[in-house]
Short mmCIF file of C-alpha atoms in Angstrom, two decimals:
data_model
loop_
_atom_site.label_atom_id
_atom_site.label_comp_id
_atom_site.label_asym_id
_atom_site.label_seq_id
_atom_site.Cartn_x
_atom_site.Cartn_y
_atom_site.Cartn_z
CA MET A 111 -26.45 7.28 2.47
CA SER A 112 -23.98 10.14 2.54
CA ASN A 113 -21.59 10.51 5.41
CA HIS A 114 -20.55 14.07 4.61
CA SER A 115 -23.17 15.56 6.86
CA THR A 116 -23.20 19.22 7.79
CA ASN A 117 -22.49 18.59 11.46
CA SER A 118 -18.95 17.42 10.74
CA ASN A 119 -17.85 19.47 13.80
CA ASN A 120 -18.96 16.59 16.01
CA LEU A 121 -17.06 13.95 14.02
CA ASP A 122 -14.81 11.73 16.04
CA LEU A 123 -12.30 8.96 15.34
CA SER A 124 -14.70 6.41 16.85
CA ASN A 125 -17.61 7.28 14.51
CA PRO A 126 -18.65 4.48 12.13
CA PHE A 127 -18.71 5.04 8.37
CA THR A 128 -20.92 3.33 5.80
CA LEU A 129 -19.56 2.88 2.27
CA LYS A 130 -21.98 3.38 -0.62
CA ASN A 131 -22.40 -0.37 -1.04
CA GLY A 132 -23.73 -0.65 2.52
CA THR A 133 -20.53 -1.93 4.17
CA THR A 134 -20.07 -0.31 7.59
CA ILE A 135 -16.57 0.27 9.01
CA LYS A 136 -16.80 0.66 12.80
CA ASN A 137 -14.46 3.68 13.12
CA ARG A 138 -12.24 6.04 11.13
CA LEU A 139 -8.85 4.43 11.83
CA PHE A 140 -7.35 2.70 8.82
CA LYS A 141 -4.17 0.64 8.73
CA SER A 142 -2.34 1.35 5.51
CA ALA A 143 -0.32 -1.43 3.86
CA MET A 144 3.20 -2.14 5.08
CA SER A 145 5.35 -4.88 3.60
CA GLU A 146 5.59 -7.60 6.24
CA GLN A 147 7.91 -10.02 4.42
CA LEU A 148 6.24 -12.93 6.21
CA GLY A 149 5.53 -15.31 3.33
CA THR A 150 6.66 -18.97 3.34
CA LYS A 151 9.00 -20.47 0.73
CA ALA A 152 5.87 -21.38 -1.26
CA HIS A 153 4.66 -17.75 -0.83
CA ASN A 154 1.73 -18.67 1.39
CA PRO A 155 1.10 -16.65 4.58
CA THR A 156 3.03 -17.76 7.66
CA ARG A 157 1.14 -18.24 10.92
CA GLY A 158 2.80 -15.05 12.11
CA LEU A 159 0.63 -12.98 9.76
CA ALA A 160 -2.50 -14.18 11.54
CA THR A 161 -0.92 -13.33 14.91
CA LEU A 162 0.16 -9.87 13.71
CA TYR A 163 -3.22 -8.90 12.25
CA LYS A 164 -5.11 -10.22 15.26
CA THR A 165 -2.91 -7.96 17.42
CA TRP A 166 -3.86 -4.99 15.24
CA ALA A 167 -7.56 -5.93 15.24
CA GLU A 168 -7.53 -6.05 19.03
CA GLY A 169 -5.76 -2.68 19.01
CA GLY A 170 -8.99 -1.08 17.78
CA LEU A 171 -8.60 -0.55 14.01
CA GLY A 172 -11.71 -0.09 11.89
CA LEU A 173 -10.12 -1.24 8.63
CA SER A 174 -6.83 -2.99 8.07
CA ILE A 175 -5.08 -3.40 4.69
CA THR A 176 -2.61 -6.26 4.27
CA GLY A 177 0.92 -5.72 2.97
CA ASN A 178 1.08 -6.13 -0.78
CA ILE A 179 0.07 -9.58 -1.96
CA MET A 180 1.38 -10.46 -5.40
CA VAL A 181 -1.00 -11.63 -8.10
CA ASP A 182 1.72 -13.37 -10.14
CA ARG A 183 4.24 -15.74 -8.55
CA GLY A 184 6.59 -15.06 -11.47
CA ALA A 185 6.74 -11.39 -10.45
CA LEU A 186 7.70 -10.82 -6.83
CA GLY A 187 8.57 -7.38 -5.49
CA GLU A 188 10.48 -8.88 -2.55
CA PRO A 189 11.77 -12.35 -1.65
CA LYS A 190 9.24 -13.21 1.06
CA ASN A 191 6.11 -11.82 -0.61
CA VAL A 192 2.82 -13.66 -0.21
CA VAL A 193 1.21 -14.63 -3.54
CA LEU A 194 -2.50 -15.29 -4.07
CA ASP A 195 -3.29 -17.34 -7.19
CA GLU A 196 -4.65 -20.75 -8.21
CA LYS A 197 -1.57 -22.47 -6.72
CA SER A 198 -1.98 -20.88 -3.28
CA ASP A 199 -2.95 -22.98 -0.29
CA LEU A 200 -6.10 -21.18 0.92
CA ALA A 201 -6.00 -22.64 4.46
CA PRO A 202 -3.42 -20.15 5.85
CA PHE A 203 -5.23 -17.32 4.05
CA ARG A 204 -8.47 -18.34 5.79
CA GLU A 205 -6.67 -18.38 9.14
CA TRP A 206 -5.21 -14.91 8.44
CA ALA A 207 -8.60 -13.50 7.39
CA LYS A 208 -10.30 -14.91 10.47
CA ALA A 209 -7.66 -13.55 12.86
CA GLY A 210 -7.49 -10.14 11.20
CA THR A 211 -11.28 -9.63 11.26
CA ALA A 212 -11.51 -10.21 15.03
CA ASN A 213 -13.14 -7.47 17.10
CA GLY A 214 -15.32 -6.30 14.19
CA THR A 215 -12.33 -5.12 12.15
CA HIS A 216 -12.40 -5.20 8.34
CA LEU A 217 -9.41 -6.81 6.62
CA TRP A 218 -8.81 -6.12 2.93
CA THR A 219 -6.04 -7.66 0.83
CA GLN A 220 -3.81 -5.27 -1.07
CA LEU A 221 -3.22 -6.77 -4.52
CA ASN A 222 -0.10 -5.84 -6.45
CA HIS A 223 2.13 -6.54 -9.43
CA PRO A 224 5.56 -4.92 -9.16
CA GLY A 225 6.19 -4.48 -12.88
CA LYS A 226 9.84 -3.42 -13.18
CA GLN A 227 10.29 -2.80 -9.44
CA ILE A 228 11.79 -6.25 -8.87
CA PRO A 229 15.30 -6.46 -7.39
CA ASN A 230 17.71 -8.04 -9.88
CA PHE A 231 18.58 -10.96 -7.58
CA ILE A 232 14.96 -12.12 -7.90
CA CYS A 233 14.38 -11.61 -11.62
CA ASP A 234 16.59 -11.28 -14.70
CA GLU A 235 14.04 -9.63 -16.93
CA PRO A 236 11.04 -7.95 -15.33
CA VAL A 237 8.12 -6.66 -17.39
CA ALA A 238 6.68 -3.14 -17.63
CA PRO A 239 4.50 -1.07 -19.96
CA SER A 240 7.67 0.02 -21.81
CA ALA A 241 11.32 -1.10 -21.84
CA ILE A 242 12.49 1.84 -19.69
CA ALA A 243 14.89 1.24 -16.80
CA LEU A 244 14.54 2.77 -13.33
CA GLU A 245 16.85 5.71 -12.72
CA ASN A 246 18.19 7.81 -9.82
CA GLY A 247 20.77 5.21 -8.84
CA LEU A 248 18.27 2.32 -8.87
CA GLU A 249 19.56 0.89 -12.15
CA LYS A 250 22.25 -1.02 -10.19
CA GLY A 251 19.69 -3.01 -8.21
CA PHE A 252 16.91 -3.36 -10.80
CA ASN A 253 17.24 -4.82 -14.29
CA LYS A 254 15.88 -3.06 -17.35
CA PRO A 255 12.40 -4.43 -18.11
CA ARG A 256 10.98 -5.64 -21.39
CA ALA A 257 7.71 -4.20 -22.66
CA LEU A 258 4.61 -6.31 -22.08
CA ALA A 259 2.83 -7.79 -25.10
CA GLU A 260 -0.90 -7.10 -25.22
CA ASN A 261 -1.88 -10.70 -24.43
CA GLU A 262 0.33 -10.51 -21.31
CA ILE A 263 -1.42 -7.30 -20.21
CA LEU A 264 -4.78 -9.08 -20.49
CA GLU A 265 -3.41 -12.05 -18.53
CA ILE A 266 -2.20 -9.79 -15.68
CA ILE A 267 -5.63 -8.10 -15.52
CA GLN A 268 -7.18 -11.56 -15.05
CA LYS A 269 -4.60 -12.43 -12.36
CA PHE A 270 -5.78 -9.42 -10.32
CA ALA A 271 -9.38 -10.63 -10.72
CA THR A 272 -8.50 -14.21 -9.70
CA ALA A 273 -6.60 -13.00 -6.62
CA ALA A 274 -9.57 -10.85 -5.58
CA GLU A 275 -12.01 -13.73 -6.01
CA LEU A 276 -9.76 -16.00 -3.90
CA ALA A 277 -9.44 -13.28 -1.22
CA LYS A 278 -13.23 -13.14 -0.97
CA THR A 279 -13.44 -16.95 -0.78
CA ALA A 280 -10.84 -16.99 2.03
CA GLY A 281 -12.89 -14.56 4.14
CA PHE A 282 -11.20 -11.20 3.59
CA THR A 283 -13.80 -8.43 3.61
CA GLY A 284 -12.51 -6.37 0.67
CA VAL A 285 -9.55 -5.76 -1.64
CA GLN A 286 -7.37 -2.79 -2.44
CA ILE A 287 -5.60 -2.37 -5.79
CA HIS A 288 -2.05 -1.05 -5.28
CA GLY A 289 -1.96 1.78 -7.79
CA ALA A 290 0.79 3.83 -6.12
CA HIS A 291 4.53 3.97 -5.38
CA GLY A 292 5.79 3.08 -8.85
CA TYR A 293 4.48 -0.52 -9.10
CA LEU A 294 2.86 -1.80 -12.32
CA VAL A 295 -0.50 0.03 -12.13
CA SER A 296 1.36 3.25 -11.37
CA GLN A 297 3.84 2.53 -14.20
CA PHE A 298 0.93 2.33 -16.66
CA LEU A 299 -0.41 5.68 -15.40
CA SER A 300 2.94 7.46 -15.71
CA PRO A 301 3.87 9.12 -19.04
CA ARG A 302 7.52 8.70 -17.99
CA HIS A 303 7.28 4.92 -17.63
CA ASN A 304 4.53 4.21 -20.15
CA GLN A 305 5.57 5.22 -23.66
CA ARG A 306 3.49 2.66 -25.54
CA ASN A 307 1.83 3.62 -28.79
CA ASP A 308 -1.08 1.17 -28.62
CA GLN A 309 -4.39 1.50 -26.71
CA TRP A 310 -2.53 1.04 -23.37
CA GLY A 311 -0.31 4.13 -23.66
CA GLY A 312 0.01 7.68 -24.96
CA SER A 313 -2.99 9.76 -23.94
CA LEU A 314 -4.12 9.79 -20.30
CA GLU A 315 -7.28 7.97 -21.40
CA ASN A 316 -5.09 5.14 -22.73
CA ARG A 317 -2.73 5.16 -19.73
CA MET A 318 -5.63 4.74 -17.31
CA ARG A 319 -7.15 1.92 -19.38
CA PHE A 320 -5.13 -0.66 -17.41
CA VAL A 321 -6.26 0.40 -13.93
CA LEU A 322 -9.89 0.64 -15.04
CA ALA A 323 -9.67 -2.79 -16.70
CA VAL A 324 -8.24 -4.24 -13.46
CA TYR A 325 -11.09 -2.66 -11.47
CA HIS A 326 -13.81 -3.94 -13.84
CA ALA A 327 -12.31 -7.45 -14.00
CA ILE A 328 -12.26 -7.64 -10.19
CA ARG A 329 -15.81 -6.26 -9.91
CA GLU A 330 -17.08 -8.90 -12.31
CA LYS A 331 -15.61 -11.66 -10.08
CA VAL A 332 -16.54 -10.34 -6.61
CA GLY A 333 -19.94 -8.72 -7.24
CA LYS A 334 -21.25 -5.28 -6.38
CA ASP A 335 -21.42 -5.65 -2.59
CA PHE A 336 -17.78 -6.58 -2.02
CA PRO A 337 -15.64 -3.47 -1.40
CA ILE A 338 -12.86 -2.61 -3.86
CA GLY A 339 -10.50 0.19 -2.93
CA ILE A 340 -7.39 1.63 -4.54
CA LYS A 341 -4.23 3.24 -3.29
CA LEU A 342 -3.29 6.00 -5.70
CA ASN A 343 -0.48 8.51 -5.99
CA SER A 344 -1.49 12.16 -5.78
CA ALA A 345 1.57 12.61 -8.01
CA ASP A 346 4.92 10.91 -8.64
CA PHE A 347 6.80 14.11 -7.74
CA MET A 348 9.08 13.55 -10.73
CA ARG A 349 9.70 15.51 -13.88
CA GLY A 350 7.79 13.88 -16.72
CA GLY A 351 5.88 11.65 -14.29
CA PHE A 352 2.25 11.28 -13.28
CA THR A 353 1.00 14.77 -12.35
CA GLU A 354 -1.62 15.96 -9.92
CA GLU A 355 -3.84 16.99 -12.87
CA ASP A 356 -3.60 13.46 -14.32
CA SER A 357 -4.33 12.02 -10.92
CA MET A 358 -7.55 14.05 -10.56
CA GLU A 359 -8.79 12.69 -13.91
CA VAL A 360 -8.01 9.11 -12.87
CA VAL A 361 -9.81 9.64 -9.56
CA LYS A 362 -12.89 10.92 -11.40
CA ALA A 363 -12.86 7.94 -13.78
CA LEU A 364 -12.53 5.46 -10.89
CA ALA A 365 -15.31 7.20 -8.95
CA GLU A 366 -17.59 6.98 -11.99
CA ALA A 367 -16.71 3.30 -12.38
CA GLY A 368 -17.89 2.73 -8.79
CA ILE A 369 -14.73 2.27 -6.72
CA ASP A 370 -15.60 2.10 -3.01
CA LEU A 371 -12.65 3.79 -1.29
CA ILE A 372 -9.62 5.78 -2.48
CA GLU A 373 -6.45 5.97 -0.40
CA ILE A 374 -4.19 8.87 -1.30
CA SER A 375 -0.42 8.59 -1.13
CA GLY A 376 2.44 9.76 -3.34
CA GLY A 377 5.92 9.21 -4.71
CA THR A 378 7.82 6.23 -6.13
CA TYR A 379 11.03 4.37 -5.26
CA GLU A 380 12.83 7.01 -7.34
CA SER A 381 11.24 9.88 -5.39
CA PRO A 382 9.94 8.53 -2.08
CA SER A 383 7.67 11.27 -0.77
CA MET A 384 5.52 8.60 0.88
CA VAL A 385 7.98 8.54 3.78
CA GLY A 386 8.01 12.31 4.14
CA HIS A 387 11.05 13.30 2.07
CA LYS A 388 11.17 17.02 1.17
CA MET A 389 8.20 18.07 3.28
CA LYS A 390 6.86 21.62 3.09
CA PRO A 391 6.59 23.49 6.43
CA THR A 392 2.80 23.91 5.94
CA THR A 393 2.53 20.14 5.59
CA GLN A 394 4.45 19.65 8.80
CA LYS A 395 2.08 21.97 10.60
CA ARG A 396 -0.97 20.03 9.40
CA GLU A 397 0.69 16.65 9.98
CA ALA A 398 -0.61 14.82 6.91
CA TYR A 399 1.45 14.87 3.71
CA PHE A 400 -1.42 14.72 1.20
CA LEU A 401 -4.31 16.61 2.83
CA GLU A 402 -4.29 19.59 0.44
CA TYR A 403 -4.62 17.24 -2.50
CA ALA A 404 -7.46 15.39 -0.75
CA GLU A 405 -9.36 18.67 -0.37
CA LYS A 406 -9.17 19.21 -4.14
CA VAL A 407 -10.34 15.65 -4.80
CA ARG A 408 -13.24 16.07 -2.39
CA SER A 409 -14.60 18.92 -4.51
CA LEU A 410 -14.71 16.60 -7.56
CA ILE A 411 -16.10 13.33 -6.21
CA ASP A 412 -18.07 11.93 -3.30
CA THR A 413 -16.19 8.62 -3.09
CA PRO A 414 -14.89 8.04 0.46
CA LEU A 415 -11.24 9.00 0.95
CA VAL A 416 -8.34 7.90 3.15
CA VAL A 417 -5.31 10.12 3.62
CA THR A 418 -2.18 8.30 4.76
CA GLY A 419 1.21 9.66 5.74
CA GLY A 420 2.30 11.89 8.58
CA PHE A 421 -0.54 11.69 11.12
CA ARG A 422 0.83 11.55 14.67
CA SER A 423 -1.75 13.05 17.08
CA ALA A 424 -5.42 12.50 17.88
CA ASP A 425 -5.89 16.24 17.55
CA GLY A 426 -4.39 16.37 14.02
CA MET A 427 -6.52 13.41 12.98
CA VAL A 428 -9.81 14.78 14.32
CA THR A 429 -9.07 18.17 12.73
CA ALA A 430 -8.53 16.47 9.35
CA LEU A 431 -11.80 14.51 9.65
CA ARG A 432 -13.78 17.60 10.64
CA SER A 433 -12.30 19.62 7.78
CA GLY A 434 -14.09 17.17 5.47
CA ALA A 435 -10.89 16.49 3.50
CA THR A 436 -10.82 12.81 4.47
CA ASP A 437 -13.16 10.14 5.84
CA PHE A 438 -10.49 7.86 7.27
CA ILE A 439 -7.11 8.41 8.87
CA GLY A 440 -4.46 6.18 7.36
CA LEU A 441 -1.74 4.96 9.73
CA ALA A 442 1.22 2.75 8.93
CA ARG A 443 4.53 3.08 10.76
CA PRO A 444 3.02 4.30 14.07
CA LEU A 445 1.17 0.95 14.24
CA ALA A 446 4.47 -0.92 13.90
CA VAL A 447 5.62 0.71 17.13
CA ASP A 448 2.30 0.68 19.01
CA PRO A 449 -0.39 -1.78 17.86
CA ASP A 450 -2.76 -0.47 20.53
CA LEU A 451 -2.59 3.07 19.12
CA PRO A 452 -6.20 3.19 17.77
CA ASN A 453 -7.66 2.40 21.20
CA LYS A 454 -5.48 5.10 22.78
CA LEU A 455 -6.38 7.70 20.15
CA MET A 456 -10.10 7.05 20.56
CA THR A 457 -10.07 7.22 24.36
CA ASP A 458 -7.64 10.14 24.83
CA ALA A 459 -8.07 13.29 22.71
CA THR A 460 -4.57 14.46 23.69
CA HIS A 461 -2.77 11.25 22.70
CA SER A 462 0.05 11.41 20.16
CA ILE A 463 2.99 9.30 19.06
CA GLU A 464 6.49 10.40 18.08
CA LEU A 465 8.56 8.34 15.68
CA ARG A 466 12.26 8.96 16.07
CA PRO A 467 14.31 9.63 12.92
CA LEU A 468 16.26 6.47 12.13
CA THR A 469 19.96 6.68 11.29
CA THR A 470 23.15 4.72 11.90
CA GLY A 471 25.01 8.00 11.54
CA VAL A 472 26.41 6.79 8.20
CA LYS A 473 24.29 7.99 5.26
CA LEU A 474 25.44 5.27 2.89
CA VAL A 475 24.60 2.53 5.42
CA ASP A 476 21.16 4.07 6.04
CA LYS A 477 20.45 3.98 2.32
CA MET A 478 21.77 0.45 1.84
CA ALA A 479 19.73 -0.85 4.76
CA MET A 480 16.58 1.03 3.62
CA LEU A 481 16.10 1.72 7.34
CA ASP A 482 12.77 3.49 6.79
CA ILE A 483 11.40 0.12 5.68
CA THR A 484 13.53 -2.60 7.26
CA TRP A 485 13.53 -1.27 10.85
CA TYR A 486 9.73 -1.33 10.79
CA GLU A 487 9.67 -4.80 9.18
CA PHE A 488 11.64 -6.12 12.17
CA GLN A 489 9.01 -4.63 14.50
CA LEU A 490 6.29 -6.47 12.54
CA ALA A 491 8.32 -9.70 12.76
CA ARG A 492 8.48 -9.29 16.56
CA MET A 493 4.70 -8.91 16.81
CA ALA A 494 4.23 -11.90 14.51
CA GLN A 495 6.16 -13.90 17.15
CA LYS A 496 3.86 -12.56 19.91
CA LYS A 497 6.56 -10.19 21.18
CA ALA A 498 6.01 -6.50 21.86
CA PRO A 499 7.54 -3.99 19.43
CA LYS A 500 10.93 -2.61 20.48
CA PRO A 501 10.94 1.15 19.78
CA ASP A 502 14.56 1.47 20.94
CA MET A 503 15.85 -1.25 18.57
CA SER A 504 19.25 -0.18 17.27
CA GLU A 505 19.63 0.87 13.65
CA TRP A 506 22.94 -1.01 13.36
CA SER A 507 21.34 -4.28 14.43
CA THR A 508 18.70 -3.69 11.73
CA PHE A 509 21.46 -3.16 9.19
CA PHE A 510 23.30 -6.38 10.10
CA LYS A 511 20.11 -8.44 10.22
CA THR A 512 19.09 -7.07 6.80
CA LEU A 513 22.53 -7.88 5.42
CA LEU A 514 22.32 -11.43 6.75
CA GLY A 515 18.82 -11.87 5.37
CA ALA A 516 19.56 -10.43 1.94
CA GLY A 517 22.99 -12.09 1.85
CA VAL A 518 21.40 -15.52 1.69
CA TYR A 519 19.12 -14.39 -1.13
CA SER A 520 21.78 -12.67 -3.18
CA PHE A 521 23.81 -15.91 -3.24
CA ARG A 522 20.86 -18.01 -4.28
CA LYS A 523 19.40 -17.59 -7.73
CA ARG A 524 15.70 -17.60 -6.97
CA ARG A 525 13.09 -19.21 -9.17
CA ALA A 526 9.87 -17.88 -7.70
#
């Protein structure tokens, strides 16, 4: 059943959507992954994750994606990541899945391996497709990786498949492969980061072998009716990186392979366009950062699409849906400030949300504190404790709390 009907003028945020495998999502509002940093010492979910996702489910979302869950406990992107593998305790995962699927909401786990994007206080020697360090000032915080051996690549592919199978067992209703923002899948796709000369690198066909292998390995474990999505960069926005042309080819290959849903984002830690850096005026006018790219993708494939980044008003969202460029509206940071936003957007066509620019007034402090991430993490932590978000939370308090939190970690050599 195709959802791209000719009467797209009547489309609304509250319209259901049926994926090709028959899974129906009750509306078009999609929560994109945000890092919650709410894992236990053993990297299981804390109770707070169940509370947080239940709050979002009750807020009216159609489909919610978890923050990135690591498939390998030896490779954490951040200290308090949740890990899903054979050593995980499935009980808190079951509780999380049950809470997050309340109110008819879908909850998919985002599965990730950070590759070389591991802070150096967590890992001495991360792995990557090639032994190429991060640049643009990041080399101070991230160690140079060593290149993966082929048997290790095959092991990581199986870890993704195992995590997906466990997610299904625990009651999550789908999975999303994190193929964006410079993590391992995205490192394999990038000619800048992947300079291998075996079957996993070189030509685009070789560079996309990893992501396709991950997809097929997951599909084999979860069956054809369980949804598998991917979050993919439209481009890395870096010289020598993954280009828009490359991205279109990867999208076509994934569509042919049978992927159920593609979420479009962009950028990497080195060039973070996912949080709206260097935005063109036309983009600002249309709200969403990646809509133009989505329109090009739509002409190539009929796989359902999500565009995330920049949406702030019901009007902008409905316009994007009716243009046919996207099937779902991806929201992240607005939901950290107002978990009830989906209900408001669906009942009031004039509703919009403004996010204030965050700054301490000291550029260096802003950068150190990664305010664009940490301030929102503190909002998620509040909701996890059954408190309302605090939109007027001070940037300086975020900075000091982050310092305190990271201070403990930087003094303790972690063996994850």
